[in-house]
């Protein structure tokens, strides 16, 4: 049981290049999320997918696109990278609704450290 | 607007002393509150949560948190700090806006435990 996995771990891009960050989870969770982490800003939600087949914008979606490929996989694409997208990117998953009206936590991947020159 | 505030960027404590990491919140619905820890170059790990019930919640690694509705706070505590507790700590609250399940995170507090 690997939990949430992300590839690659590190990436350096030049301005204008494109790339896709991959995320997969093996916990059969319905919901998946992409965050970016910047110093002093905490975690900010880029996009999320409440369930397979749906995606929605989060707090900072500009410059990004996502694809919920299937229940396990949720990818994040940068079409034309900019230096402002230099950040650490985290994928997370959850099954929010717990039994008896509970609410479950999110599980995080190890992150992708992206530098855009 | 719903939000979480962590008023301290950094907390310094000596090993063996009690520690407190502060969190206050503002939500439109019931406060579902979480604490996560992030060790260097790692992802976030879940520590504990408050959904309902007892105001004192116990979690992983000896941490606990106290929910205080009147002060809208959810402070993280540990009776005796360890050097290995040094990490970045995030408080989060469920976002009741919209139709899906999201968390709003604070900006994080760096805990430094000196030997």
PDB file of C-alpha atoms in Angstrom:
ATOM      1  CA  UNK A   1       0.000   0.000   0.000  1.00  0.00           C
ATOM      2  CA  UNK A   2       1.948   3.015  -1.287  1.00  0.00           C
ATOM      3  CA  UNK A   3      -0.632   5.693  -0.415  1.00  0.00           C
ATOM      4  CA  UNK A   4      -0.207   8.771  -2.633  1.00  0.00           C
ATOM      5  CA  UNK A   5       2.678   8.778  -5.089  1.00  0.00           C
ATOM      6  CA  UNK A   6       3.937  11.680  -7.200  1.00  0.00           C
ATOM      7  CA  UNK A   7       6.339  11.899 -10.110  1.00  0.00           C
ATOM      8  CA  UNK A   8       8.758  13.447 -10.701  1.00  0.00           C
ATOM      9  CA  UNK A   9      10.332  14.420  -7.375  1.00  0.00           C
ATOM     10  CA  UNK A  10      12.304  17.292  -8.885  1.00  0.00           C
ATOM     11  CA  UNK A  11      12.054  19.213 -12.144  1.00  0.00           C
ATOM     12  CA  UNK A  12      13.745  22.231 -13.678  1.00  0.00           C
ATOM     13  CA  UNK A  13      12.017  23.956 -16.601  1.00  0.00           C
ATOM     14  CA  UNK A  14      12.754  26.944 -18.757  1.00  0.00           C
ATOM     15  CA  UNK A  15      10.132  29.658 -19.121  1.00  0.00           C
ATOM     16  CA  UNK A  16       7.570  28.617 -21.713  1.00  0.00           C
ATOM     17  CA  UNK A  17       8.167  24.878 -21.456  1.00  0.00           C
ATOM     18  CA  UNK A  18       5.336  22.531 -20.585  1.00  0.00           C
ATOM     19  CA  UNK A  19       5.163  19.557 -18.284  1.00  0.00           C
ATOM     20  CA  UNK A  20       2.739  17.259 -16.505  1.00  0.00           C
ATOM     21  CA  UNK A  21       2.945  16.280 -12.849  1.00  0.00           C
ATOM     22  CA  UNK A  22       1.582  12.840 -12.154  1.00  0.00           C
ATOM     23  CA  UNK A  23      -0.272  11.690  -9.049  1.00  0.00           C
ATOM     24  CA  UNK A  24      -1.740   8.309  -8.148  1.00  0.00           C
ATOM     25  CA  UNK A  25      -3.399   6.908  -5.032  1.00  0.00           C
ATOM     26  CA  UNK A  26      -4.161   3.324  -4.116  1.00  0.00           C
ATOM     27  CA  UNK A  27      -6.606   3.955  -1.262  1.00  0.00           C
ATOM     28  CA  UNK A  28      -9.727   3.941  -3.444  1.00  0.00           C
ATOM     29  CA  UNK A  29     -10.442   7.557  -2.516  1.00  0.00           C
ATOM     30  CA  UNK A  30     -13.038   9.529  -4.419  1.00  0.00           C
ATOM     31  CA  UNK A  31     -11.554  13.000  -3.996  1.00  0.00           C
ATOM     32  CA  UNK A  32      -8.147  14.246  -5.128  1.00  0.00           C
ATOM     33  CA  UNK A  33      -6.433  17.612  -4.828  1.00  0.00           C
ATOM     34  CA  UNK A  34      -3.472  19.594  -6.119  1.00  0.00           C
ATOM     35  CA  UNK A  35      -1.803  22.198  -3.875  1.00  0.00           C
ATOM     36  CA  UNK A  36       1.196  24.435  -4.168  1.00  0.00           C
ATOM     37  CA  UNK A  37       3.328  25.380  -1.180  1.00  0.00           C
ATOM     38  CA  UNK A  38       5.244  28.641  -1.105  1.00  0.00           C
ATOM     39  CA  UNK A  39       7.157  30.187   1.820  1.00  0.00           C
ATOM     40  CA  UNK A  40       4.887  32.238   4.057  1.00  0.00           C
ATOM     41  CA  UNK A  41       1.793  31.291   2.039  1.00  0.00           C
ATOM     42  CA  UNK A  42       0.995  27.867   3.425  1.00  0.00           C
ATOM     43  CA  UNK A  43      -0.782  25.480   1.072  1.00  0.00           C
ATOM     44  CA  UNK A  44      -3.013  26.880  -1.618  1.00  0.00           C
ATOM     45  CA  UNK A  45      -5.446  24.736  -3.565  1.00  0.00           C
ATOM     46  CA  UNK A  46      -4.928  24.771  -7.333  1.00  0.00           C
ATOM     47  CA  UNK A  47      -7.558  22.298  -8.546  1.00  0.00           C
ATOM     48  CA  UNK A  48      -9.527  19.463  -7.057  1.00  0.00           C
ATOM     49  CA  UNK A  49     -11.617  16.540  -8.193  1.00  0.00           C
ATOM     50  CA  UNK A  50     -14.505  15.582  -5.939  1.00  0.00           C
ATOM     51  CA  UNK A  51     -15.022  12.327  -7.780  1.00  0.00           C
ATOM     52  CA  UNK A  52     -13.981  10.549 -10.958  1.00  0.00           C
ATOM     53  CA  UNK A  53     -15.091  12.579 -13.962  1.00  0.00           C
ATOM     54  CA  UNK A  54     -15.287  15.954 -12.206  1.00  0.00           C
ATOM     55  CA  UNK A  55     -12.739  18.718 -11.692  1.00  0.00           C
ATOM     56  CA  UNK A  56     -13.055  22.203 -10.245  1.00  0.00           C
ATOM     57  CA  UNK A  57     -10.884  25.261  -9.772  1.00  0.00           C
ATOM     58  CA  UNK A  58      -9.398  26.040  -6.414  1.00  0.00           C
ATOM     59  CA  UNK A  59      -7.847  29.231  -5.104  1.00  0.00           C
ATOM     60  CA  UNK A  60      -5.005  29.617  -7.638  1.00  0.00           C
ATOM     61  CA  UNK A  61      -5.915  27.822 -10.919  1.00  0.00           C
ATOM     62  CA  UNK A  62      -4.435  30.247 -13.464  1.00  0.00           C
ATOM     63  CA  UNK A  63      -1.721  28.702 -15.610  1.00  0.00           C
ATOM     64  CA  UNK A  64      -2.690  25.132 -14.769  1.00  0.00           C
ATOM     65  CA  UNK A  65      -4.919  22.395 -16.130  1.00  0.00           C
ATOM     66  CA  UNK A  66      -5.855  19.047 -14.649  1.00  0.00           C
ATOM     67  CA  UNK A  67      -7.097  15.671 -15.769  1.00  0.00           C
ATOM     68  CA  UNK A  68      -8.779  13.061 -13.594  1.00  0.00           C
ATOM     69  CA  UNK A  69      -7.717  10.118 -15.724  1.00  0.00           C
ATOM     70  CA  UNK A  70      -9.508   7.509 -13.598  1.00  0.00           C
ATOM     71  CA  UNK A  71     -10.272   7.026  -9.926  1.00  0.00           C
ATOM     72  CA  UNK A  72      -6.604   6.485  -9.090  1.00  0.00           C
ATOM     73  CA  UNK A  73      -4.866   9.173 -11.117  1.00  0.00           C
ATOM     74  CA  UNK A  74      -5.019  12.968 -11.156  1.00  0.00           C
ATOM     75  CA  UNK A  75      -2.496  14.906 -13.237  1.00  0.00           C
ATOM     76  CA  UNK A  76      -1.547  18.585 -13.228  1.00  0.00           C
ATOM     77  CA  UNK A  77      -0.306  20.253 -16.398  1.00  0.00           C
ATOM     78  CA  UNK A  78       1.616  23.464 -16.867  1.00  0.00           C
ATOM     79  CA  UNK A  79       1.151  24.478 -20.499  1.00  0.00           C
ATOM     80  CA  UNK A  80       3.643  27.358 -20.543  1.00  0.00           C
ATOM     81  CA  UNK A  81       5.698  27.504 -17.370  1.00  0.00           C
ATOM     82  CA  UNK A  82       6.494  30.846 -15.744  1.00  0.00           C
ATOM     83  CA  UNK A  83       8.968  31.682 -12.964  1.00  0.00           C
ATOM     84  CA  UNK A  84       5.988  32.451 -10.692  1.00  0.00           C
ATOM     85  CA  UNK A  85       5.144  28.743 -10.839  1.00  0.00           C
ATOM     86  CA  UNK A  86       8.359  27.823  -9.064  1.00  0.00           C
ATOM     87  CA  UNK A  87       7.013  25.999  -6.034  1.00  0.00           C
ATOM     88  CA  UNK A  88       6.563  22.675  -4.307  1.00  0.00           C
ATOM     89  CA  UNK A  89       3.492  20.847  -5.556  1.00  0.00           C
ATOM     90  CA  UNK A  90       1.550  18.376  -3.445  1.00  0.00           C
ATOM     91  CA  UNK A  91      -1.149  15.966  -4.440  1.00  0.00           C
ATOM     92  CA  UNK A  92      -3.611  14.696  -1.849  1.00  0.00           C
ATOM     93  CA  UNK A  93      -6.564  12.351  -1.702  1.00  0.00           C
ATOM     94  CA  UNK A  94      -9.426  11.679   0.665  1.00  0.00           C
ATOM     95  CA  UNK A  95     -12.770  10.062   1.152  1.00  0.00           C
ATOM     96  CA  UNK A  96     -14.264  13.022   2.980  1.00  0.00           C
ATOM     97  CA  UNK A  97     -17.461  11.513   4.312  1.00  0.00           C
ATOM     98  CA  UNK A  98     -16.761   9.213   7.188  1.00  0.00           C
ATOM     99  CA  UNK A  99     -19.140   6.796   8.839  1.00  0.00           C
ATOM    100  CA  UNK A 100     -21.648   8.231  11.281  1.00  0.00           C
ATOM    101  CA  UNK A 101     -21.363  11.724   9.836  1.00  0.00           C
ATOM    102  CA  UNK A 102     -17.625  12.008  10.349  1.00  0.00           C
ATOM    103  CA  UNK A 103     -15.205  13.793   8.091  1.00  0.00           C
ATOM    104  CA  UNK A 104     -11.948  12.242   7.001  1.00  0.00           C
ATOM    105  CA  UNK A 105      -8.529  13.753   6.612  1.00  0.00           C
ATOM    106  CA  UNK A 106      -6.565  14.161   3.402  1.00  0.00           C
ATOM    107  CA  UNK A 107      -3.511  12.041   2.658  1.00  0.00           C
ATOM    108  CA  UNK A 108      -0.566  13.743   0.982  1.00  0.00           C
ATOM    109  CA  UNK A 109       2.076  12.651  -1.473  1.00  0.00           C
ATOM    110  CA  UNK A 110       5.795  13.460  -1.024  1.00  0.00           C
ATOM    111  CA  UNK A 111       5.710  16.464  -3.345  1.00  0.00           C
ATOM    112  CA  UNK A 112       7.347  17.677  -6.557  1.00  0.00           C
ATOM    113  CA  UNK A 113       9.864  20.494  -6.306  1.00  0.00           C
ATOM    114  CA  UNK A 114       9.599  22.563  -9.491  1.00  0.00           C
ATOM    115  CA  UNK A 115      11.947  25.344 -10.538  1.00  0.00           C
ATOM    116  CA  UNK A 116      11.167  27.509 -13.566  1.00  0.00           C
ATOM    117  CA  UNK A 117      14.105  29.539 -14.872  1.00  0.00           C
TER     118      UNK A 117
ATOM    119  CA  UNK B   1     -15.072  34.254   4.525  1.00  0.00           C
ATOM    120  CA  UNK B   2     -13.695  31.139   6.105  1.00  0.00           C
ATOM    121  CA  UNK B   3     -10.124  31.226   7.309  1.00  0.00           C
ATOM    122  CA  UNK B   4      -7.471  29.822   9.588  1.00  0.00           C
ATOM    123  CA  UNK B   5      -4.813  31.878  11.330  1.00  0.00           C
ATOM    124  CA  UNK B   6      -1.558  30.705  12.816  1.00  0.00           C
ATOM    125  CA  UNK B   7      -0.274  33.843  14.523  1.00  0.00           C
ATOM    126  CA  UNK B   8       3.275  32.616  15.127  1.00  0.00           C
ATOM    127  CA  UNK B   9       5.693  31.977  12.282  1.00  0.00           C
ATOM    128  CA  UNK B  10       8.041  30.184  14.656  1.00  0.00           C
ATOM    129  CA  UNK B  11       7.874  28.701  18.138  1.00  0.00           C
ATOM    130  CA  UNK B  12      11.026  27.901  20.073  1.00  0.00           C
ATOM    131  CA  UNK B  13      10.978  25.540  23.025  1.00  0.00           C
ATOM    132  CA  UNK B  14      13.546  23.604  25.018  1.00  0.00           C
ATOM    133  CA  UNK B  15      13.456  19.824  24.972  1.00  0.00           C
ATOM    134  CA  UNK B  16      11.374  18.487  27.834  1.00  0.00           C
ATOM    135  CA  UNK B  17       9.282  21.646  28.143  1.00  0.00           C
ATOM    136  CA  UNK B  18       5.614  21.786  27.157  1.00  0.00           C
ATOM    137  CA  UNK B  19       4.820  23.219  23.757  1.00  0.00           C
ATOM    138  CA  UNK B  20       1.832  25.035  22.285  1.00  0.00           C
ATOM    139  CA  UNK B  21       1.258  25.920  18.644  1.00  0.00           C
ATOM    140  CA  UNK B  22      -1.640  28.311  18.207  1.00  0.00           C
ATOM    141  CA  UNK B  23      -4.492  28.235  15.697  1.00  0.00           C
ATOM    142  CA  UNK B  24      -7.668  30.290  15.425  1.00  0.00           C
ATOM    143  CA  UNK B  25     -10.418  29.833  12.879  1.00  0.00           C
ATOM    144  CA  UNK B  26     -13.426  31.431  11.280  1.00  0.00           C
ATOM    145  CA  UNK B  27     -16.054  29.236   9.595  1.00  0.00           C
ATOM    146  CA  UNK B  28     -19.662  29.524   8.503  1.00  0.00           C
ATOM    147  CA  UNK B  29     -20.602  25.978   9.462  1.00  0.00           C
ATOM    148  CA  UNK B  30     -19.529  23.468  12.082  1.00  0.00           C
ATOM    149  CA  UNK B  31     -15.784  23.714  12.723  1.00  0.00           C
ATOM    150  CA  UNK B  32     -14.065  20.582  11.455  1.00  0.00           C
ATOM    151  CA  UNK B  33     -10.430  21.188  12.419  1.00  0.00           C
ATOM    152  CA  UNK B  34      -7.182  19.407  11.610  1.00  0.00           C
ATOM    153  CA  UNK B  35      -3.497  19.504  12.453  1.00  0.00           C
ATOM    154  CA  UNK B  36      -0.795  18.299  10.078  1.00  0.00           C
ATOM    155  CA  UNK B  37       2.981  18.088  10.451  1.00  0.00           C
ATOM    156  CA  UNK B  38       5.568  18.435   7.695  1.00  0.00           C
ATOM    157  CA  UNK B  39       9.133  17.248   8.181  1.00  0.00           C
ATOM    158  CA  UNK B  40      11.834  18.666   5.870  1.00  0.00           C
ATOM    159  CA  UNK B  41      11.446  17.612   2.243  1.00  0.00           C
ATOM    160  CA  UNK B  42       8.395  15.489   3.040  1.00  0.00           C
ATOM    161  CA  UNK B  43       4.663  15.671   2.464  1.00  0.00           C
ATOM    162  CA  UNK B  44       2.149  16.581   5.142  1.00  0.00           C
ATOM    163  CA  UNK B  45       1.245  13.967   7.716  1.00  0.00           C
ATOM    164  CA  UNK B  46      -2.059  13.965   9.583  1.00  0.00           C
ATOM    165  CA  UNK B  47      -1.776  14.415  13.359  1.00  0.00           C
ATOM    166  CA  UNK B  48      -5.313  14.769  14.685  1.00  0.00           C
ATOM    167  CA  UNK B  49      -8.759  16.198  14.043  1.00  0.00           C
ATOM    168  CA  UNK B  50     -11.770  17.609  15.823  1.00  0.00           C
ATOM    169  CA  UNK B  51     -15.185  16.893  14.348  1.00  0.00           C
ATOM    170  CA  UNK B  52     -17.448  16.748  17.372  1.00  0.00           C
ATOM    171  CA  UNK B  53     -17.446  15.501  20.953  1.00  0.00           C
ATOM    172  CA  UNK B  54     -14.725  15.909  23.573  1.00  0.00           C
ATOM    173  CA  UNK B  55     -12.933  19.248  23.334  1.00  0.00           C
ATOM    174  CA  UNK B  56      -9.565  17.601  24.008  1.00  0.00           C
ATOM    175  CA  UNK B  57      -8.448  15.548  21.051  1.00  0.00           C
ATOM    176  CA  UNK B  58      -5.506  13.162  21.239  1.00  0.00           C
ATOM    177  CA  UNK B  59      -3.424  12.351  18.180  1.00  0.00           C
ATOM    178  CA  UNK B  60      -0.191  10.846  16.933  1.00  0.00           C
ATOM    179  CA  UNK B  61       3.264  11.180  18.546  1.00  0.00           C
ATOM    180  CA  UNK B  62       1.837  12.341  21.899  1.00  0.00           C
ATOM    181  CA  UNK B  63       0.236  15.482  20.512  1.00  0.00           C
ATOM    182  CA  UNK B  64      -3.170  16.739  21.577  1.00  0.00           C
ATOM    183  CA  UNK B  65      -5.298  19.737  20.728  1.00  0.00           C
ATOM    184  CA  UNK B  66      -7.905  21.659  22.624  1.00  0.00           C
ATOM    185  CA  UNK B  67     -11.005  22.933  20.857  1.00  0.00           C
ATOM    186  CA  UNK B  68     -12.357  26.148  22.363  1.00  0.00           C
ATOM    187  CA  UNK B  69     -15.566  27.304  20.731  1.00  0.00           C
ATOM    188  CA  UNK B  70     -15.859  30.619  22.572  1.00  0.00           C
ATOM    189  CA  UNK B  71     -12.331  31.633  21.583  1.00  0.00           C
ATOM    190  CA  UNK B  72     -12.571  29.976  18.133  1.00  0.00           C
ATOM    191  CA  UNK B  73      -9.233  28.306  18.772  1.00  0.00           C
ATOM    192  CA  UNK B  74      -7.717  24.882  18.257  1.00  0.00           C
ATOM    193  CA  UNK B  75      -4.245  24.982  19.794  1.00  0.00           C
ATOM    194  CA  UNK B  76      -1.852  22.067  19.413  1.00  0.00           C
ATOM    195  CA  UNK B  77      -0.085  20.935  22.575  1.00  0.00           C
ATOM    196  CA  UNK B  78       2.402  18.427  23.863  1.00  0.00           C
ATOM    197  CA  UNK B  79       3.408  18.020  27.522  1.00  0.00           C
ATOM    198  CA  UNK B  80       7.109  17.369  26.853  1.00  0.00           C
ATOM    199  CA  UNK B  81       8.789  18.405  23.592  1.00  0.00           C
ATOM    200  CA  UNK B  82      11.357  16.284  21.778  1.00  0.00           C
ATOM    201  CA  UNK B  83      14.052  17.487  19.396  1.00  0.00           C
ATOM    202  CA  UNK B  84      12.466  15.189  16.816  1.00  0.00           C
ATOM    203  CA  UNK B  85       9.237  17.259  17.041  1.00  0.00           C
ATOM    204  CA  UNK B  86      11.019  20.059  15.172  1.00  0.00           C
ATOM    205  CA  UNK B  87       9.003  20.529  11.994  1.00  0.00           C
ATOM    206  CA  UNK B  88       6.466  22.741  10.234  1.00  0.00           C
ATOM    207  CA  UNK B  89       2.927  22.476  11.624  1.00  0.00           C
ATOM    208  CA  UNK B  90      -0.238  23.365   9.748  1.00  0.00           C
ATOM    209  CA  UNK B  91      -3.728  23.929  11.070  1.00  0.00           C
ATOM    210  CA  UNK B  92      -6.636  23.421   8.661  1.00  0.00           C
ATOM    211  CA  UNK B  93     -10.412  23.797   8.679  1.00  0.00           C
ATOM    212  CA  UNK B  94     -13.082  22.339   6.449  1.00  0.00           C
ATOM    213  CA  UNK B  95     -14.259  24.788   3.819  1.00  0.00           C
ATOM    214  CA  UNK B  96     -18.063  24.814   3.868  1.00  0.00           C
ATOM    215  CA  UNK B  97     -18.311  26.945   0.752  1.00  0.00           C
ATOM    216  CA  UNK B  98     -19.347  25.162  -2.413  1.00  0.00           C
ATOM    217  CA  UNK B  99     -20.577  21.635  -2.938  1.00  0.00           C
ATOM    218  CA  UNK B 100     -17.451  19.655  -2.315  1.00  0.00           C
ATOM    219  CA  UNK B 101     -15.024  18.857   0.436  1.00  0.00           C
ATOM    220  CA  UNK B 102     -11.990  21.095   0.730  1.00  0.00           C
ATOM    221  CA  UNK B 103      -9.658  22.197   3.497  1.00  0.00           C
ATOM    222  CA  UNK B 104      -8.336  25.686   4.141  1.00  0.00           C
ATOM    223  CA  UNK B 105      -4.809  25.660   5.529  1.00  0.00           C
ATOM    224  CA  UNK B 106      -3.030  28.161   7.731  1.00  0.00           C
ATOM    225  CA  UNK B 107       0.364  29.527   6.757  1.00  0.00           C
ATOM    226  CA  UNK B 108       2.213  27.157   9.059  1.00  0.00           C
ATOM    227  CA  UNK B 109       4.268  27.454  12.250  1.00  0.00           C
ATOM    228  CA  UNK B 110       7.843  26.282  12.419  1.00  0.00           C
ATOM    229  CA  UNK B 111       8.518  24.497  15.704  1.00  0.00           C
ATOM    230  CA  UNK B 112      12.139  24.435  16.799  1.00  0.00           C
ATOM    231  CA  UNK B 113      12.992  22.296  19.812  1.00  0.00           C
ATOM    232  CA  UNK B 114      16.414  22.964  21.260  1.00  0.00           C
ATOM    233  CA  UNK B 115      18.333  20.164  23.011  1.00  0.00           C
TER     234      UNK B 115
END
